[in-house]
Short mmCIF file of C-alpha atoms in Angstrom, two decimals:
data_model
loop_
_atom_site.label_atom_id
_atom_site.label_comp_id
_atom_site.label_asym_id
_atom_site.label_seq_id
_atom_site.Cartn_x
_atom_site.Cartn_y
_atom_site.Cartn_z
CA MET N 20 82.58 90.09 130.61
CA ASP N 21 82.06 86.56 131.85
CA ILE N 22 82.45 83.99 129.08
CA PRO N 23 79.34 81.78 128.97
CA GLU N 24 79.48 78.00 128.71
CA ARG N 25 77.34 78.12 125.57
CA TYR N 26 76.70 80.72 122.90
CA THR N 27 74.25 81.28 120.05
CA ALA N 28 75.34 80.62 116.46
CA LEU N 29 74.02 79.81 113.02
CA VAL N 30 75.08 76.26 112.20
CA ALA N 31 75.14 74.62 108.78
CA HIS N 32 74.77 70.86 108.73
CA GLU N 33 73.72 68.07 106.43
CA LYS N 34 70.21 66.70 106.80
CA ASP N 35 68.57 64.09 104.57
CA GLY N 36 71.12 64.61 101.83
CA ARG N 37 70.99 68.41 101.75
CA PHE N 38 72.49 71.23 103.78
CA VAL N 39 70.36 73.35 106.08
CA GLN N 40 71.10 76.15 108.52
CA SER N 41 69.63 76.63 111.98
CA VAL N 42 70.28 78.79 115.04
CA GLU N 43 71.66 76.64 117.85
CA GLN N 44 73.51 76.73 121.16
CA ILE N 45 77.19 75.79 120.90
CA ALA N 46 79.61 74.90 123.68
CA THR N 47 82.19 77.67 124.04
CA SER N 48 84.77 74.99 124.84
CA ASP N 49 84.37 73.71 121.26
CA LEU N 50 86.02 76.84 119.87
CA PRO N 51 89.60 76.36 118.66
CA ASP N 52 92.36 77.20 121.14
CA HIS N 53 93.71 80.34 119.47
CA ASP N 54 95.25 83.38 121.12
CA VAL N 55 92.30 85.77 121.14
CA MET N 56 88.62 85.24 121.94
CA ILE N 57 86.20 87.88 120.67
CA ASN N 58 82.59 88.59 121.54
CA VAL N 59 81.12 89.25 118.09
CA LYS N 60 78.68 92.15 117.82
CA TYR N 61 78.26 92.34 114.04
CA SER N 62 79.03 90.31 110.95
CA SER N 63 78.02 90.54 107.31
CA LEU N 64 76.83 88.08 104.69
CA ASN N 65 79.11 87.27 101.74
CA TYR N 66 78.97 84.97 98.72
CA LYS N 67 81.57 82.71 100.34
CA ASP N 68 79.33 82.39 103.41
CA ALA N 69 76.54 81.06 101.20
CA LEU N 70 78.95 78.51 99.71
CA SER N 71 79.96 77.36 103.18
CA ALA N 72 76.38 77.26 104.42
CA ASN N 73 75.38 75.10 101.45
CA GLY N 74 78.07 72.48 101.97
CA ASN N 75 80.71 73.51 99.46
CA LYS N 76 83.67 71.33 100.46
CA ASP N 77 86.11 73.57 98.58
CA VAL N 78 85.29 76.24 101.17
CA THR N 79 84.51 74.24 104.31
CA LYS N 80 85.75 70.71 104.80
CA SER N 81 83.90 69.57 107.91
CA TYR N 82 80.36 70.00 109.23
CA PRO N 83 78.43 70.96 111.37
CA PHE N 84 79.98 74.41 110.96
CA THR N 85 79.38 78.10 111.69
CA PRO N 86 80.08 80.30 108.63
CA GLY N 87 80.83 84.02 108.61
CA ILE N 88 84.06 85.35 107.08
CA ASP N 89 83.53 88.75 108.75
CA ALA N 90 83.34 89.69 112.42
CA ALA N 91 83.60 92.82 114.51
CA GLY N 92 83.46 92.78 118.26
CA ILE N 93 85.18 93.11 121.62
CA VAL N 94 88.11 91.08 122.92
CA VAL N 95 87.17 89.05 125.99
CA LYS N 96 90.35 87.01 126.46
CA SER N 97 93.84 87.25 124.97
CA ARG N 98 97.21 85.57 125.19
CA ASP N 99 98.51 88.00 122.57
CA GLU N 100 100.15 91.01 124.22
CA ARG N 101 98.89 93.29 121.44
CA TYR N 102 95.28 92.86 122.56
CA ARG N 103 93.51 93.21 125.88
CA ALA N 104 90.00 92.53 127.08
CA GLY N 105 87.78 95.40 126.01
CA ASP N 106 89.61 96.18 122.75
CA LYS N 107 87.35 96.71 119.73
CA VAL N 108 88.58 94.73 116.73
CA ILE N 109 87.81 93.55 113.20
CA VAL N 110 88.52 90.15 111.65
CA THR N 111 87.91 89.47 107.97
CA SER N 112 88.83 86.51 105.78
CA TYR N 113 91.98 84.40 106.37
CA ASP N 114 90.39 81.10 107.45
CA LEU N 115 87.55 82.66 109.47
CA GLY N 116 84.20 81.22 108.41
CA MET N 117 85.88 78.66 106.18
CA ASN N 118 87.35 76.04 108.53
CA THR N 119 87.60 78.22 111.65
CA PRO N 120 84.15 78.88 113.21
CA GLY N 121 83.05 82.26 111.96
CA GLY N 122 81.22 85.47 112.65
CA PHE N 123 77.71 84.02 112.58
CA GLY N 124 78.30 83.06 116.20
CA GLN N 125 78.48 85.22 119.33
CA PHE N 126 82.09 84.21 119.95
CA ILE N 127 85.11 83.45 117.79
CA SER N 128 88.65 82.39 118.69
CA VAL N 129 91.37 83.48 116.26
CA PRO N 130 95.13 84.03 115.96
CA GLY N 131 96.21 87.54 116.85
CA ASN N 132 97.75 87.97 113.40
CA TRP N 133 94.28 87.96 111.83
CA ILE N 134 93.07 90.97 113.83
CA VAL N 135 92.74 94.60 112.77
CA PRO N 136 92.20 97.09 115.61
CA LEU N 137 89.03 99.08 114.96
CA PRO N 138 90.26 102.38 113.47
CA ASN N 139 89.31 105.67 115.06
CA GLY N 140 86.48 107.08 113.00
CA LEU N 141 84.57 103.82 112.56
CA THR N 142 82.06 102.07 114.78
CA LEU N 143 81.83 98.29 114.98
CA LYS N 144 78.57 98.48 113.05
CA GLU N 145 80.06 100.64 110.30
CA SER N 146 83.02 98.30 109.96
CA MET N 147 80.72 95.40 109.18
CA ILE N 148 78.59 97.34 106.72
CA ILE N 149 81.94 97.73 104.96
CA GLY N 150 83.13 94.17 105.71
CA THR N 151 84.95 92.01 103.20
CA SER N 152 82.83 93.40 100.36
CA GLY N 153 83.81 96.99 101.06
CA LEU N 154 87.43 96.09 101.77
CA THR N 155 87.60 94.25 98.43
CA ALA N 156 86.04 97.17 96.55
CA ALA N 157 88.35 99.68 98.24
CA ILE N 158 91.44 97.64 97.31
CA GLY N 159 90.31 97.74 93.69
CA VAL N 160 89.61 101.47 93.82
CA GLU N 161 93.02 102.14 95.35
CA LYS N 162 94.70 100.24 92.50
CA ILE N 163 92.86 102.44 89.98
CA VAL N 164 93.88 105.60 91.83
CA LYS N 165 97.51 104.48 92.18
CA GLN N 166 97.67 103.70 88.45
CA GLY N 167 97.01 107.37 87.85
CA VAL N 168 93.46 107.26 86.50
CA PRO N 169 92.02 110.67 87.47
CA PRO N 170 88.31 111.41 87.96
CA TYR N 171 88.19 113.50 84.76
CA SER N 172 89.57 110.64 82.63
CA GLY N 173 86.22 109.34 81.41
CA GLU N 174 83.66 106.81 82.53
CA LEU N 175 84.50 103.98 84.95
CA LEU N 176 82.63 100.69 84.80
CA VAL N 177 81.46 98.60 87.75
CA THR N 178 80.07 95.14 86.90
CA GLY N 179 77.86 93.15 89.22
CA ALA N 180 76.91 96.56 90.50
CA THR N 181 74.07 95.57 92.84
CA GLY N 182 76.19 93.04 94.77
CA GLY N 183 78.12 93.73 97.94
CA VAL N 184 81.42 94.56 96.23
CA GLY N 185 79.79 96.24 93.26
CA SER N 186 77.46 98.53 95.19
CA PHE N 187 80.28 99.62 97.49
CA ALA N 188 82.51 100.31 94.49
CA VAL N 189 79.78 102.40 92.84
CA GLY N 190 79.36 104.44 96.01
CA LEU N 191 83.07 104.91 96.73
CA LEU N 192 84.07 105.80 93.15
CA SER N 193 81.21 108.27 92.91
CA GLN N 194 82.18 109.80 96.26
CA LEU N 195 85.74 110.25 94.94
CA GLY N 196 84.43 112.15 91.92
CA TYR N 197 84.51 109.48 89.21
CA ARG N 198 81.78 109.12 86.57
CA VAL N 199 80.44 105.62 87.14
CA VAL N 200 78.63 103.33 84.72
CA ALA N 201 76.94 100.55 86.70
CA ALA N 202 76.31 97.26 84.86
CA THR N 203 73.73 94.87 86.26
CA GLY N 204 71.18 92.24 85.34
CA LYS N 205 68.76 93.87 87.78
CA LEU N 206 67.57 96.99 85.98
CA ASP N 207 64.75 97.23 88.54
CA GLN N 208 67.53 98.46 90.89
CA THR N 209 68.41 101.44 88.69
CA ASP N 210 67.13 103.96 91.25
CA PHE N 211 69.20 102.26 93.97
CA LEU N 212 72.38 102.50 91.89
CA LYS N 213 71.74 106.12 90.91
CA THR N 214 71.17 106.98 94.56
CA LEU N 215 74.68 105.59 95.21
CA GLY N 216 76.00 107.97 92.55
CA ALA N 217 76.00 105.99 89.30
CA GLY N 218 75.68 108.38 86.38
CA LYS N 219 74.48 105.64 84.06
CA VAL N 220 73.01 102.17 84.57
CA ILE N 221 73.20 99.59 81.77
CA HIS N 222 72.21 95.97 81.39
CA ARG N 223 75.14 93.59 81.66
CA ASN N 224 74.30 92.14 78.23
CA GLN N 225 75.38 95.42 76.65
CA ILE N 226 78.93 94.47 77.65
CA THR N 227 78.96 90.80 76.66
CA ASP N 228 76.73 90.79 73.57
CA VAL N 229 79.50 92.13 71.37
CA PRO N 230 81.46 90.89 68.31
CA ASN N 231 84.23 88.39 68.95
CA ARG N 232 86.99 90.71 67.77
CA PRO N 233 90.38 91.08 69.52
CA MET N 234 89.58 94.69 70.42
CA LEU N 235 86.35 96.69 70.46
CA SER N 236 85.49 100.38 70.69
CA ALA N 237 87.06 101.81 73.83
CA LYS N 238 84.46 102.86 76.39
CA TRP N 239 85.91 102.86 79.92
CA SER N 240 89.06 104.32 81.43
CA ALA N 241 88.94 101.79 84.28
CA SER N 242 86.74 99.07 85.76
CA VAL N 243 85.99 97.22 88.96
CA GLU N 244 85.00 93.86 87.47
CA THR N 245 83.30 91.55 89.99
CA VAL N 246 81.87 88.80 87.76
CA GLY N 247 84.67 87.05 85.86
CA GLY N 248 84.42 84.70 82.89
CA GLU N 249 83.21 86.14 79.60
CA MET N 250 82.43 89.45 81.30
CA LEU N 251 86.08 90.00 82.21
CA ASP N 252 87.17 89.27 78.64
CA ALA N 253 84.59 91.67 77.18
CA VAL N 254 85.54 94.43 79.63
CA ILE N 255 89.26 94.11 78.76
CA ARG N 256 88.52 94.39 75.05
CA GLN N 257 86.49 97.59 75.61
CA THR N 258 88.94 99.40 77.89
CA GLU N 259 90.59 102.63 76.78
CA HIS N 260 94.29 103.24 76.15
CA ASN N 261 96.29 102.92 79.40
CA GLY N 262 93.11 101.86 81.16
CA VAL N 263 92.95 99.69 84.29
CA VAL N 264 90.78 96.62 84.90
CA THR N 265 90.67 95.36 88.49
CA CYS N 266 89.00 91.99 89.01
CA CYS N 267 87.82 89.95 91.97
CA GLY N 268 84.91 87.69 91.00
CA ASN N 269 84.23 84.30 89.43
CA VAL N 270 80.43 84.07 89.37
CA LEU N 271 80.59 83.44 85.59
CA GLY N 272 83.48 81.02 86.00
CA HIS N 273 87.08 80.88 87.16
CA GLU N 274 88.43 80.81 83.60
CA PHE N 275 88.31 83.43 80.87
CA HIS N 276 89.68 83.58 77.36
CA THR N 277 91.06 86.75 75.85
CA ASN N 278 93.92 87.89 73.65
CA VAL N 279 97.08 89.94 73.99
CA PHE N 280 96.14 92.94 71.83
CA PRO N 281 94.44 95.11 74.48
CA PHE N 282 97.61 94.79 76.56
CA ILE N 283 100.22 95.46 73.86
CA LEU N 284 98.30 97.88 71.63
CA ARG N 285 96.34 99.84 74.25
CA GLY N 286 98.52 99.30 77.31
CA VAL N 287 95.61 97.99 79.37
CA SER N 288 96.54 96.83 82.89
CA LEU N 289 94.76 93.85 84.47
CA MET N 290 95.08 93.88 88.26
CA GLY N 291 93.77 91.26 90.65
CA ILE N 292 92.04 92.10 93.93
CA ASP N 293 92.76 89.76 96.82
CA SER N 294 91.24 90.57 100.19
CA GLY N 295 91.31 86.99 101.48
CA ILE N 296 94.99 86.81 102.40
CA ALA N 297 95.95 90.44 101.82
CA LEU N 298 99.04 91.60 103.66
CA MET N 299 98.31 93.10 107.07
CA SER N 300 100.07 96.32 106.03
CA ASP N 301 97.63 96.65 103.12
CA ARG N 302 94.63 95.89 105.34
CA LEU N 303 95.65 98.51 107.88
CA ARG N 304 96.19 101.13 105.19
CA ILE N 305 92.83 100.51 103.52
CA TRP N 306 90.91 100.37 106.80
CA ASN N 307 92.53 103.66 107.83
CA LEU N 308 91.48 105.23 104.51
CA LEU N 309 87.92 104.00 105.02
CA ALA N 310 87.89 105.55 108.49
CA THR N 311 89.27 108.91 107.33
CA ASP N 312 89.66 110.37 103.82
CA TRP N 313 87.54 107.69 102.16
CA LYS N 314 84.96 107.22 104.90
CA PRO N 315 81.83 106.18 103.02
CA ARG N 316 78.87 108.54 103.19
CA PHE N 317 76.56 105.92 101.68
CA LEU N 318 76.65 103.09 104.22
CA GLU N 319 73.00 103.32 105.23
CA LEU N 320 72.00 103.23 101.54
CA ILE N 321 73.65 99.87 100.82
CA CYS N 322 72.80 98.10 104.08
CA ARG N 323 69.97 96.00 105.48
CA GLU N 324 70.30 94.74 109.06
CA VAL N 325 69.13 91.23 109.94
CA LYS N 326 69.38 88.80 112.83
CA LEU N 327 70.77 85.25 112.83
CA THR N 328 67.28 83.81 112.44
CA ASN N 329 66.87 85.70 109.15
CA LEU N 330 70.08 84.36 107.61
CA PRO N 331 68.75 81.16 105.96
CA GLY N 332 66.37 83.29 103.89
CA GLU N 333 69.13 85.74 103.00
CA ILE N 334 71.43 82.89 101.96
CA GLU N 335 68.67 81.60 99.69
CA LYS N 336 68.51 85.03 98.03
CA ILE N 337 72.22 84.77 97.22
CA ASP N 338 71.65 81.28 95.79
CA ASN N 339 68.92 82.68 93.53
CA GLY N 340 70.84 85.81 92.49
CA LYS N 341 68.36 88.06 94.27
CA GLN N 342 70.59 89.68 96.89
CA VAL N 343 71.15 93.44 96.64
CA GLY N 344 73.68 95.54 98.57
CA THR N 345 75.09 94.49 101.93
CA VAL N 346 73.42 92.35 104.59
CA LEU N 347 74.57 93.38 108.06
CA VAL N 348 74.16 90.68 110.70
CA SER N 349 73.62 91.78 114.30
CA LEU N 350 74.51 89.19 116.93
CA PRO N 351 72.43 88.86 120.11
CA ASP N 352 73.88 90.26 123.35
#
């Protein structure tokens, strides 16, 4: 395709002391001079995108800026011999949407080492319903599986279950045969979580409103913990013998305080989930799983599709803790 002189993007910028987002026309020549230029067809909305859009300098240093840590589209120009015009590709995380203009624009320019070829078995749209949220959840699920926790082992907990990572984890674990307990502050979404396969839905306070003892009654054989802070501590103290806790979130804070007894008396394993700078070999393996043996059958259940013009309202929902599931962003042709 011909590369236009200007393209459409959502831009975050400071106005009268606060940050706002608007859909604007950007000069294509302003994109960074990286090896591969991609015409973005779909993106998805993540918590980190909301931070960038709202002026968080720990995420994005300079504004005006186009967020979007996820992008799926078609290569239009490449100096990298691994990619040719017409190739369908995925880019998630690294520096995309942080300090490199992101997937909320029709075009991105990125290093070839950030790119995952679209696996056979997935469409561009499906890949962005999965996005960083699904990739993160799948990494956590794979750690649980590799640690030898079988589906018949007992109940598995997912915290922050209505969020992007949480809802995908509920769906994937249920699809793999696990008995899932979904913890959320949004009990009005119980039907949504049960449709994804959750066998039980509980309020998050049932996990954290517990005695401050080194260990508590064991309830879960494994967990995908997406919240952090006091929630992570409470989950660890309620995990069964040889159980696995995978963690990826910090909504309740980047610090948590716990004790050694669950680890040395119950053999609990705490495993971090990092999808931001995950090794390419790990990304390729997980994406291949999600295109084949683990291909999600629940994508349409967790997804709402919006356009760039709808994004400021969707970002506000994240700010207010009202977002549910995955927001798929379709870019204009």
